[in-house]
mmCIF file with all atom_site columns, C-alpha atoms in Angstrom:
data_model
loop_
_atom_site.group_PDB
_atom_site.id
_atom_site.type_symbol
_atom_site.label_atom_id
_atom_site.label_alt_id
_atom_site.label_comp_id
_atom_site.label_asym_id
_atom_site.label_entity_id
_atom_site.label_seq_id
_atom_site.pdbx_PDB_ins_code
_atom_site.Cartn_x
_atom_site.Cartn_y
_atom_site.Cartn_z
_atom_site.occupancy
_atom_site.B_iso_or_equiv
_atom_site.pdbx_formal_charge
_atom_site.auth_seq_id
_atom_site.auth_comp_id
_atom_site.auth_asym_id
_atom_site.auth_atom_id
_atom_site.pdbx_PDB_model_num
ATOM 1   C CA . GLU A 1 1   ? 11.572  51.043 -26.935 1.00 0.00 ? 1   GLU A CA 1
ATOM 2   C CA . LYS A 1 2   ? 14.547  53.128 -25.843 1.00 0.00 ? 2   LYS A CA 1
ATOM 3   C CA . CYS A 1 3   ? 13.622  55.757 -28.432 1.00 0.00 ? 3   CYS A CA 1
ATOM 4   C CA . PHE A 1 4   ? 10.037  55.933 -27.168 1.00 0.00 ? 4   PHE A CA 1
ATOM 5   C CA . ALA A 1 5   ? 11.282  56.197 -23.586 1.00 0.00 ? 5   ALA A CA 1
ATOM 6   C CA . ALA A 1 6   ? 13.508  59.113 -24.610 1.00 0.00 ? 6   ALA A CA 1
ATOM 7   C CA . GLY A 1 7   ? 10.540  60.933 -26.142 1.00 0.00 ? 7   GLY A CA 1
ATOM 8   C CA . MET A 1 8   ? 11.266  59.984 -29.752 1.00 0.00 ? 8   MET A CA 1
ATOM 9   C CA . ASP A 1 9   ? 7.731   58.858 -30.450 1.00 0.00 ? 9   ASP A CA 1
ATOM 10  C CA . ASP A 1 10  ? 7.205   60.077 -33.990 1.00 0.00 ? 10  ASP A CA 1
ATOM 11  C CA . PHE A 1 11  ? 8.184   58.598 -37.318 1.00 0.00 ? 11  PHE A CA 1
ATOM 12  C CA . ILE A 1 12  ? 7.691   58.955 -41.041 1.00 0.00 ? 12  ILE A CA 1
ATOM 13  C CA . SER A 1 13  ? 7.399   55.626 -42.781 1.00 0.00 ? 13  SER A CA 1
ATOM 14  C CA . LYS A 1 14  ? 8.126   54.864 -46.394 1.00 0.00 ? 14  LYS A CA 1
ATOM 15  C CA . PRO A 1 15  ? 6.966   55.797 -48.879 1.00 0.00 ? 15  PRO A CA 1
ATOM 16  C CA . VAL A 1 16  ? 7.599   59.364 -47.815 1.00 0.00 ? 16  VAL A CA 1
ATOM 17  C CA . VAL A 1 17  ? 4.809   61.526 -49.151 1.00 0.00 ? 17  VAL A CA 1
ATOM 18  C CA . ALA A 1 18  ? 4.566   65.303 -48.946 1.00 0.00 ? 18  ALA A CA 1
ATOM 19  C CA . GLN A 1 19  ? 1.316   64.852 -47.027 1.00 0.00 ? 19  GLN A CA 1
ATOM 20  C CA . THR A 1 20  ? 3.141   62.767 -44.416 1.00 0.00 ? 20  THR A CA 1
ATOM 21  C CA . ILE A 1 21  ? 5.685   65.486 -43.816 1.00 0.00 ? 21  ILE A CA 1
ATOM 22  C CA . ALA A 1 22  ? 2.933   68.122 -43.667 1.00 0.00 ? 22  ALA A CA 1
ATOM 23  C CA . LEU A 1 23  ? 0.997   66.090 -41.074 1.00 0.00 ? 23  LEU A CA 1
ATOM 24  C CA . SER A 1 24  ? 4.090   65.607 -38.927 1.00 0.00 ? 24  SER A CA 1
ATOM 25  C CA . LEU A 1 25  ? 4.986   69.276 -39.071 1.00 0.00 ? 25  LEU A CA 1
ATOM 26  C CA . LYS A 1 26  ? 1.401   70.261 -38.288 1.00 0.00 ? 26  LYS A CA 1
ATOM 27  C CA . ARG A 1 27  ? 1.388   67.907 -35.326 1.00 0.00 ? 27  ARG A CA 1
ATOM 28  C CA . TRP A 1 28  ? 4.602   69.278 -33.827 1.00 0.00 ? 28  TRP A CA 1
ATOM 29  C CA . LEU A 1 29  ? 4.113   72.945 -34.660 1.00 0.00 ? 29  LEU A CA 1
ATOM 30  C CA . LYS A 1 30  ? 0.540   73.310 -33.405 1.00 0.00 ? 30  LYS A CA 1
ATOM 31  C CA . ASP A 1 31  ? -0.461  74.707 -30.041 1.00 0.00 ? 31  ASP A CA 1
ATOM 32  C CA . PRO A 1 32  ? 0.012   71.891 -27.486 1.00 0.00 ? 32  PRO A CA 1
ATOM 33  C CA . LYS A 1 33  ? -3.364  72.780 -25.961 1.00 0.00 ? 33  LYS A CA 1
ATOM 34  C CA . GLU A 1 34  ? -5.116  71.574 -29.109 1.00 0.00 ? 34  GLU A CA 1
ATOM 35  C CA . ASP A 1 35  ? -6.183  67.962 -29.109 1.00 0.00 ? 35  ASP A CA 1
ATOM 36  C CA . LEU A 1 36  ? -6.839  65.510 -31.907 1.00 0.00 ? 36  LEU A CA 1
ATOM 37  C CA . GLN A 1 37  ? -10.616 65.974 -31.719 1.00 0.00 ? 37  GLN A CA 1
ATOM 38  C CA . SER A 1 38  ? -10.371 69.743 -32.186 1.00 0.00 ? 38  SER A CA 1
ATOM 39  C CA . ASP A 1 39  ? -7.890  69.220 -35.020 1.00 0.00 ? 39  ASP A CA 1
ATOM 40  C CA . LEU A 1 40  ? -10.387 66.980 -36.792 1.00 0.00 ? 40  LEU A CA 1
ATOM 41  C CA . SER A 1 41  ? -13.278 69.333 -36.066 1.00 0.00 ? 41  SER A CA 1
ATOM 42  C CA . ASN A 1 42  ? -11.430 72.318 -37.503 1.00 0.00 ? 42  ASN A CA 1
ATOM 43  C CA . SER A 1 43  ? -10.786 70.449 -40.763 1.00 0.00 ? 43  SER A CA 1
ATOM 44  C CA . TYR A 1 44  ? -14.153 68.702 -40.954 1.00 0.00 ? 44  TYR A CA 1
ATOM 45  C CA . GLU A 1 45  ? -15.538 71.033 -43.603 1.00 0.00 ? 45  GLU A CA 1
ATOM 46  C CA . ASP A 1 46  ? -12.741 70.181 -46.051 1.00 0.00 ? 46  ASP A CA 1
ATOM 47  C CA . PRO A 1 47  ? -13.567 66.819 -47.686 1.00 0.00 ? 47  PRO A CA 1
ATOM 48  C CA . THR A 1 48  ? -9.979  66.431 -48.951 1.00 0.00 ? 48  THR A CA 1
ATOM 49  C CA . TYR A 1 49  ? -8.806  66.263 -45.335 1.00 0.00 ? 49  TYR A CA 1
ATOM 50  C CA . HIS A 1 50  ? -10.809 63.048 -45.083 1.00 0.00 ? 50  HIS A CA 1
ATOM 51  C CA . PHE A 1 51  ? -10.318 61.669 -48.587 1.00 0.00 ? 51  PHE A CA 1
ATOM 52  C CA . ASN A 1 52  ? -8.048  63.191 -51.216 1.00 0.00 ? 52  ASN A CA 1
ATOM 53  C CA . ILE A 1 53  ? -8.547  61.279 -54.460 1.00 0.00 ? 53  ILE A CA 1
ATOM 54  C CA . GLU A 1 54  ? -5.636  63.122 -56.068 1.00 0.00 ? 54  GLU A CA 1
ATOM 55  C CA . LEU A 1 55  ? -3.190  61.629 -53.554 1.00 0.00 ? 55  LEU A CA 1
ATOM 56  C CA . LEU A 1 56  ? -4.581  58.166 -54.283 1.00 0.00 ? 56  LEU A CA 1
ATOM 57  C CA . LYS A 1 57  ? -4.220  58.765 -58.025 1.00 0.00 ? 57  LYS A CA 1
ATOM 58  C CA . GLU A 1 58  ? -0.510  59.491 -57.503 1.00 0.00 ? 58  GLU A CA 1
ATOM 59  C CA . TYR A 1 59  ? -0.134  55.802 -56.623 1.00 0.00 ? 59  TYR A CA 1
ATOM 60  C CA . VAL A 1 60  ? -2.693  54.004 -58.772 1.00 0.00 ? 60  VAL A CA 1
ATOM 61  C CA . GLY A 1 61  ? -3.083  56.316 -61.748 1.00 0.00 ? 61  GLY A CA 1
ATOM 62  C CA . ASP A 1 62  ? -6.162  57.835 -63.321 1.00 0.00 ? 62  ASP A CA 1
ATOM 63  C CA . ASP A 1 63  ? -7.736  54.747 -64.910 1.00 0.00 ? 63  ASP A CA 1
ATOM 64  C CA . ALA A 1 64  ? -11.395 54.626 -63.813 1.00 0.00 ? 64  ALA A CA 1
ATOM 65  C CA . SER A 1 65  ? -11.622 50.824 -63.659 1.00 0.00 ? 65  SER A CA 1
ATOM 66  C CA . VAL A 1 66  ? -8.453  50.562 -61.556 1.00 0.00 ? 66  VAL A CA 1
ATOM 67  C CA . LEU A 1 67  ? -9.672  53.323 -59.237 1.00 0.00 ? 67  LEU A CA 1
ATOM 68  C CA . THR A 1 68  ? -13.016 51.562 -58.821 1.00 0.00 ? 68  THR A CA 1
ATOM 69  C CA . LYS A 1 69  ? -11.284 48.319 -57.816 1.00 0.00 ? 69  LYS A CA 1
ATOM 70  C CA . VAL A 1 70  ? -8.868  50.089 -55.464 1.00 0.00 ? 70  VAL A CA 1
ATOM 71  C CA . LEU A 1 71  ? -11.699 52.041 -53.818 1.00 0.00 ? 71  LEU A CA 1
ATOM 72  C CA . SER A 1 72  ? -13.643 48.823 -53.294 1.00 0.00 ? 72  SER A CA 1
ATOM 73  C CA . LEU A 1 73  ? -10.600 47.208 -51.664 1.00 0.00 ? 73  LEU A CA 1
ATOM 74  C CA . LEU A 1 74  ? -10.007 50.328 -49.587 1.00 0.00 ? 74  LEU A CA 1
ATOM 75  C CA . ARG A 1 75  ? -13.590 50.300 -48.332 1.00 0.00 ? 75  ARG A CA 1
ATOM 76  C CA . THR A 1 76  ? -13.206 46.655 -47.263 1.00 0.00 ? 76  THR A CA 1
ATOM 77  C CA . GLU A 1 77  ? -9.875  47.380 -45.574 1.00 0.00 ? 77  GLU A CA 1
ATOM 78  C CA . LEU A 1 78  ? -11.346 50.335 -43.668 1.00 0.00 ? 78  LEU A CA 1
ATOM 79  C CA . MET A 1 79  ? -14.248 48.229 -42.400 1.00 0.00 ? 79  MET A CA 1
ATOM 80  C CA . ASN A 1 80  ? -11.721 45.586 -41.293 1.00 0.00 ? 80  ASN A CA 1
ATOM 81  C CA . PHE A 1 81  ? -9.691  48.236 -39.449 1.00 0.00 ? 81  PHE A CA 1
ATOM 82  C CA . SER A 1 82  ? -12.781 49.310 -37.534 1.00 0.00 ? 82  SER A CA 1
ATOM 83  C CA . LYS A 1 83  ? -13.661 45.735 -36.620 1.00 0.00 ? 83  LYS A CA 1
ATOM 84  C CA . GLU A 1 84  ? -10.086 44.818 -35.600 1.00 0.00 ? 84  GLU A CA 1
ATOM 85  C CA . PHE A 1 85  ? -9.657  47.955 -33.508 1.00 0.00 ? 85  PHE A CA 1
ATOM 86  C CA . LYS A 1 86  ? -12.846 47.187 -31.568 1.00 0.00 ? 86  LYS A CA 1
ATOM 87  C CA . GLU A 1 87  ? -11.704 43.590 -31.042 1.00 0.00 ? 87  GLU A CA 1
ATOM 88  C CA . HIS A 1 88  ? -8.227  44.601 -29.816 1.00 0.00 ? 88  HIS A CA 1
ATOM 89  C CA . ALA A 1 89  ? -9.720  47.260 -27.522 1.00 0.00 ? 89  ALA A CA 1
ATOM 90  C CA . THR A 1 90  ? -12.151 44.716 -26.078 1.00 0.00 ? 90  THR A CA 1
ATOM 91  C CA . ASN A 1 91  ? -9.219  42.361 -25.429 1.00 0.00 ? 91  ASN A CA 1
ATOM 92  C CA . LYS A 1 92  ? -7.101  45.251 -24.078 1.00 0.00 ? 92  LYS A CA 1
ATOM 93  C CA . ASP A 1 93  ? -4.293  44.145 -26.404 1.00 0.00 ? 93  ASP A CA 1
ATOM 94  C CA . LEU A 1 94  ? -2.026  47.194 -26.614 1.00 0.00 ? 94  LEU A CA 1
ATOM 95  C CA . SER A 1 95  ? 0.552   45.625 -28.935 1.00 0.00 ? 95  SER A CA 1
ATOM 96  C CA . LYS A 1 96  ? -2.153  44.678 -31.456 1.00 0.00 ? 96  LYS A CA 1
ATOM 97  C CA . ILE A 1 97  ? -3.632  48.187 -31.217 1.00 0.00 ? 97  ILE A CA 1
ATOM 98  C CA . GLN A 1 98  ? -0.202  49.706 -31.883 1.00 0.00 ? 98  GLN A CA 1
ATOM 99  C CA . GLU A 1 99  ? 0.381   47.312 -34.776 1.00 0.00 ? 99  GLU A CA 1
ATOM 100 C CA . LEU A 1 100 ? -3.006  48.177 -36.250 1.00 0.00 ? 100 LEU A CA 1
ATOM 101 C CA . GLY A 1 101 ? -2.233  51.889 -35.847 1.00 0.00 ? 101 GLY A CA 1
ATOM 102 C CA . HIS A 1 102 ? 0.929   51.477 -37.948 1.00 0.00 ? 102 HIS A CA 1
ATOM 103 C CA . LYS A 1 103 ? -0.943  49.488 -40.588 1.00 0.00 ? 103 LYS A CA 1
ATOM 104 C CA . MET A 1 104 ? -3.772  52.055 -40.711 1.00 0.00 ? 104 MET A CA 1
ATOM 105 C CA . TYR A 1 105 ? -1.221  54.846 -40.993 1.00 0.00 ? 105 TYR A CA 1
ATOM 106 C CA . ASP A 1 106 ? 0.578   53.309 -43.957 1.00 0.00 ? 106 ASP A CA 1
ATOM 107 C CA . THR A 1 107 ? -2.696  52.547 -45.732 1.00 0.00 ? 107 THR A CA 1
ATOM 108 C CA . SER A 1 108 ? -4.037  56.032 -45.007 1.00 0.00 ? 108 SER A CA 1
ATOM 109 C CA . ILE A 1 109 ? -1.001  57.848 -46.357 1.00 0.00 ? 109 ILE A CA 1
ATOM 110 C CA . VAL A 1 110 ? -0.924  56.048 -49.715 1.00 0.00 ? 110 VAL A CA 1
ATOM 111 C CA . SER A 1 111 ? -4.723  56.178 -50.021 1.00 0.00 ? 111 SER A CA 1
ATOM 112 C CA . GLY A 1 112 ? -5.116  59.920 -49.523 1.00 0.00 ? 112 GLY A CA 1
ATOM 113 C CA . LEU A 1 113 ? -6.706  59.764 -46.060 1.00 0.00 ? 113 LEU A CA 1
ATOM 114 C CA . PRO A 1 114 ? -4.909  62.471 -44.034 1.00 0.00 ? 114 PRO A CA 1
ATOM 115 C CA . ALA A 1 115 ? -7.378  62.646 -41.122 1.00 0.00 ? 115 ALA A CA 1
ATOM 116 C CA . LEU A 1 116 ? -7.265  58.867 -40.588 1.00 0.00 ? 116 LEU A CA 1
ATOM 117 C CA . ALA A 1 117 ? -3.463  58.965 -40.895 1.00 0.00 ? 117 ALA A CA 1
ATOM 118 C CA . ASN A 1 118 ? -3.401  61.515 -38.086 1.00 0.00 ? 118 ASN A CA 1
ATOM 119 C CA . ILE A 1 119 ? -5.540  59.287 -35.837 1.00 0.00 ? 119 ILE A CA 1
ATOM 120 C CA . ALA A 1 120 ? -3.589  56.170 -36.821 1.00 0.00 ? 120 ALA A CA 1
ATOM 121 C CA . LYS A 1 121 ? -0.258  57.782 -36.008 1.00 0.00 ? 121 LYS A CA 1
ATOM 122 C CA . LYS A 1 122 ? -1.483  58.602 -32.518 1.00 0.00 ? 122 LYS A CA 1
ATOM 123 C CA . THR A 1 123 ? -2.863  55.054 -32.172 1.00 0.00 ? 123 THR A CA 1
ATOM 124 C CA . GLY A 1 124 ? 0.438   53.495 -33.187 1.00 0.00 ? 124 GLY A CA 1
ATOM 125 C CA . SER A 1 125 ? 2.325   55.657 -30.692 1.00 0.00 ? 125 SER A CA 1
ATOM 126 C CA . ILE A 1 126 ? 0.368   54.757 -27.555 1.00 0.00 ? 126 ILE A CA 1
ATOM 127 C CA . LEU A 1 127 ? 2.758   53.559 -24.864 1.00 0.00 ? 127 LEU A CA 1
ATOM 128 C CA . THR A 1 128 ? 0.370   52.415 -22.145 1.00 0.00 ? 128 THR A CA 1
ATOM 129 C CA . TYR A 1 129 ? -3.131  51.014 -22.193 1.00 0.00 ? 129 TYR A CA 1
ATOM 130 C CA . ASN A 1 130 ? -5.688  53.488 -20.880 1.00 0.00 ? 130 ASN A CA 1
ATOM 131 C CA . ASP A 1 131 ? -9.374  52.686 -21.410 1.00 0.00 ? 131 ASP A CA 1
ATOM 132 C CA . HIS A 1 132 ? -10.363 56.314 -21.905 1.00 0.00 ? 132 HIS A CA 1
ATOM 133 C CA . ASP A 1 133 ? -7.637  57.049 -24.478 1.00 0.00 ? 133 ASP A CA 1
ATOM 134 C CA . ILE A 1 134 ? -8.168  53.793 -26.376 1.00 0.00 ? 134 ILE A CA 1
ATOM 135 C CA . ASN A 1 135 ? -11.942 54.222 -26.482 1.00 0.00 ? 135 ASN A CA 1
ATOM 136 C CA . SER A 1 136 ? -11.551 57.822 -27.598 1.00 0.00 ? 136 SER A CA 1
ATOM 137 C CA . LEU A 1 137 ? -9.248  56.768 -30.450 1.00 0.00 ? 137 LEU A CA 1
ATOM 138 C CA . LEU A 1 138 ? -11.585 53.902 -31.330 1.00 0.00 ? 138 LEU A CA 1
ATOM 139 C CA . SER A 1 139 ? -14.505 56.305 -31.506 1.00 0.00 ? 139 SER A CA 1
ATOM 140 C CA . LEU A 1 140 ? -12.552 58.795 -33.627 1.00 0.00 ? 140 LEU A CA 1
ATOM 141 C CA . THR A 1 141 ? -11.379 56.006 -35.927 1.00 0.00 ? 141 THR A CA 1
ATOM 142 C CA . ARG A 1 142 ? -14.869 54.611 -36.440 1.00 0.00 ? 142 ARG A CA 1
ATOM 143 C CA . GLN A 1 143 ? -16.307 58.089 -37.020 1.00 0.00 ? 143 GLN A CA 1
ATOM 144 C CA . GLU A 1 144 ? -13.573 58.924 -39.532 1.00 0.00 ? 144 GLU A CA 1
ATOM 145 C CA . ILE A 1 145 ? -13.994 55.623 -41.370 1.00 0.00 ? 145 ILE A CA 1
ATOM 146 C CA . LYS A 1 146 ? -17.734 56.313 -41.733 1.00 0.00 ? 146 LYS A CA 1
ATOM 147 C CA . THR A 1 147 ? -16.930 59.762 -43.128 1.00 0.00 ? 147 THR A CA 1
ATOM 148 C CA . ILE A 1 148 ? -14.375 58.329 -45.589 1.00 0.00 ? 148 ILE A CA 1
ATOM 149 C CA . ILE A 1 149 ? -16.721 55.580 -46.795 1.00 0.00 ? 149 ILE A CA 1
ATOM 150 C CA . SER A 1 150 ? -19.482 58.125 -47.392 1.00 0.00 ? 150 SER A CA 1
ATOM 151 C CA . LEU A 1 151 ? -17.040 60.175 -49.504 1.00 0.00 ? 151 LEU A CA 1
ATOM 152 C CA . ILE A 1 152 ? -15.820 57.117 -51.411 1.00 0.00 ? 152 ILE A CA 1
ATOM 153 C CA . VAL A 1 153 ? -19.393 56.116 -52.257 1.00 0.00 ? 153 VAL A CA 1
ATOM 154 C CA . LYS A 1 154 ? -19.994 59.556 -53.803 1.00 0.00 ? 154 LYS A CA 1
#
């Protein structure tokens, strides 16, 4: 809490992945006037910004049957994230929202989901409950999860 209060509100969790470092650098080196929505919009045309199968393969390998099982589990986990986020937002439970943001971030990084990792990092770093901010992040999360699932199904 002291770190957050001092402005140290960013982190890179293990396992450290090149994509994680790139996202953090992009976040801190971009124009402060840009917001998360514009960041997502600018990258929307690039499917690998939403789902990068090659990053996932770095963790699970190239075996088709293993990938199929992992993608099925990932789809279920993403749907659970969406449901839990809505529930925590409805209950205005900031600590659960933060916790879920950290969990989504870790899952996103190892699963090759850079856009969701970006949203999740912001979600996990929220310091105060604000209906507008929470609902905006919830909307972005749900939209991104729909995009990811449509790419996984392909």
